[in-house]
XYZ file of C-alpha atoms in Angstrom:
150
model
C 0.024 -0.442 -0.151
C 1.435 3.960 -0.528
C 0.086 6.702 0.485
C 0.734 9.804 -1.508
C 0.904 13.449 -0.283
C 0.515 15.963 -2.841
C 2.003 19.409 -2.015
C 1.195 19.277 1.898
C 1.716 22.524 3.768
C 1.210 21.829 7.303
C 4.306 19.624 8.815
C 2.469 18.185 11.987
C 0.152 16.322 9.414
C 2.832 14.874 7.336
C 4.760 13.587 10.211
C 1.464 12.093 11.887
C 0.971 10.508 8.085
C 4.562 9.258 8.360
C 3.795 7.842 11.810
C 0.774 5.993 10.768
C 2.722 4.774 7.568
C 5.348 3.293 9.606
C 2.923 1.361 12.071
C 0.956 0.098 9.135
C 4.235 -0.598 6.957
C 3.138 2.017 4.148
C 5.223 3.761 2.025
C 4.932 7.254 1.503
C 5.384 9.429 -1.135
C 5.905 13.332 -0.914
C 5.015 15.115 -4.230
C 5.798 18.737 -5.282
C 6.241 21.456 -3.220
C 6.207 21.023 0.433
C 5.165 24.096 2.631
C 8.102 22.781 5.324
C 11.304 21.527 5.545
C 12.138 17.827 6.036
C 14.292 18.890 8.919
C 11.148 20.971 10.227
C 11.174 20.113 13.849
C 7.256 20.273 13.922
C 7.552 17.501 11.321
C 10.067 15.245 13.643
C 7.844 16.342 16.697
C 4.822 14.750 15.065
C 6.466 11.662 13.566
C 8.625 11.272 17.258
C 11.164 8.741 16.841
C 9.663 6.475 14.083
C 10.670 9.304 11.545
C 14.052 7.395 10.312
C 11.399 4.103 10.209
C 9.680 5.901 7.545
C 9.730 4.022 3.575
C 9.585 7.701 2.465
C 10.549 8.699 -1.030
C 10.060 12.296 -2.256
C 9.072 13.508 -5.540
C 9.976 17.137 -7.288
C 6.448 16.772 -9.322
C 3.737 14.731 -10.002
C 5.148 13.524 -13.450
C 8.304 12.655 -11.773
C 6.096 10.427 -8.914
C 4.156 8.897 -12.215
C 7.433 8.264 -14.191
C 9.280 6.624 -11.035
C 6.260 4.465 -9.719
C 4.220 3.751 -13.063
C 0.875 2.607 -11.995
C -2.178 1.758 -13.992
C -5.052 4.566 -13.629
C -6.904 1.904 -11.253
C -4.546 1.671 -8.829
C -4.981 5.544 -7.882
C -7.419 6.610 -5.363
C -7.778 10.085 -4.731
C -9.511 11.885 -1.894
C -11.349 15.095 -1.915
C -14.375 16.081 0.333
C -16.519 17.018 -2.885
C -15.815 13.655 -4.517
C -19.077 12.087 -5.876
C -18.057 8.673 -5.062
C -17.893 7.549 -1.396
C -14.902 5.729 0.088
C -17.178 2.872 1.031
C -17.348 2.183 -2.903
C -13.779 2.010 -3.613
C -12.303 -1.149 -4.479
C -8.598 -1.045 -3.256
C -5.767 -3.693 -4.254
C -2.967 -4.385 -2.249
C -0.452 -1.841 -4.108
C -3.148 0.722 -4.395
C -1.979 4.494 -4.196
C -3.782 6.593 -1.732
C -3.245 10.116 -3.000
C -4.370 13.556 -0.808
C -4.125 17.035 -2.163
C -2.972 20.001 -0.100
C -4.528 21.043 3.018
C -5.732 24.369 1.998
C -5.650 23.877 -2.437
C -6.524 20.274 -2.836
C -5.498 19.204 -6.088
C -4.875 21.595 -9.311
C -8.160 21.470 -11.608
C -5.660 19.599 -14.607
C -5.747 16.468 -11.876
C -9.372 16.497 -11.360
C -9.716 16.257 -15.012
C -7.466 13.969 -15.566
C -8.584 11.483 -12.642
C -11.995 12.308 -12.280
C -13.135 8.681 -12.015
C -10.926 8.020 -9.551
C -12.067 10.536 -6.560
C -13.716 9.779 -3.711
C -14.618 11.300 -0.218
C -15.052 10.168 3.208
C -18.532 10.227 4.373
C -19.514 12.927 7.275
C -22.515 13.494 8.965
C -21.226 16.421 11.120
C -21.221 19.839 10.287
C -17.951 20.010 9.022
C -16.267 21.461 6.058
C -13.296 18.397 6.337
C -11.469 15.830 8.221
C -7.441 16.855 9.172
C -5.297 15.407 6.658
C -3.807 12.914 8.997
C -7.358 11.796 10.324
C -8.236 11.468 6.391
C -5.606 9.409 5.674
C -5.728 6.708 8.785
C -9.881 6.145 7.756
C -8.676 5.454 3.748
C -5.665 3.461 4.587
C -7.158 1.393 7.438
C -10.163 0.963 4.693
C -7.666 -0.159 2.213
C -6.032 -2.536 4.320
C -9.209 -3.948 5.748
C -10.551 -4.397 2.180
C -6.832 -6.412 0.982
C -6.678 -8.299 4.659
C -3.269 -6.941 5.173
């Protein structure tokens, strides 16, 4: 399983996601411009002493990522609060890539158009706009792991 953060902005969120990835033996890909340095103290603080154990790959942009880890389009699962399909409708595979956009900007329009049929949302019934990035990653990742019985 792979978690992909596209242009993450908040170091604490990325640190928490990294910690979850270590706990599930999931590779983390950071793609594009980061809103922080990988040496950021808040990133390391939220990732605790697990950060050195993280299977981390950093990619300059989406094209570099796609070239380094070629995947069939049906291996990508993009998550955004305004998607039409629910997480529960996704059928994950063991080699899936769970892709999350930046905390404030989400995904560029070009990516939304290119992968329009691969976008999913996490259902929420309460009066909030969205989940925190690290919470959304955990929800989607554990559902993907449950489906693939890992």
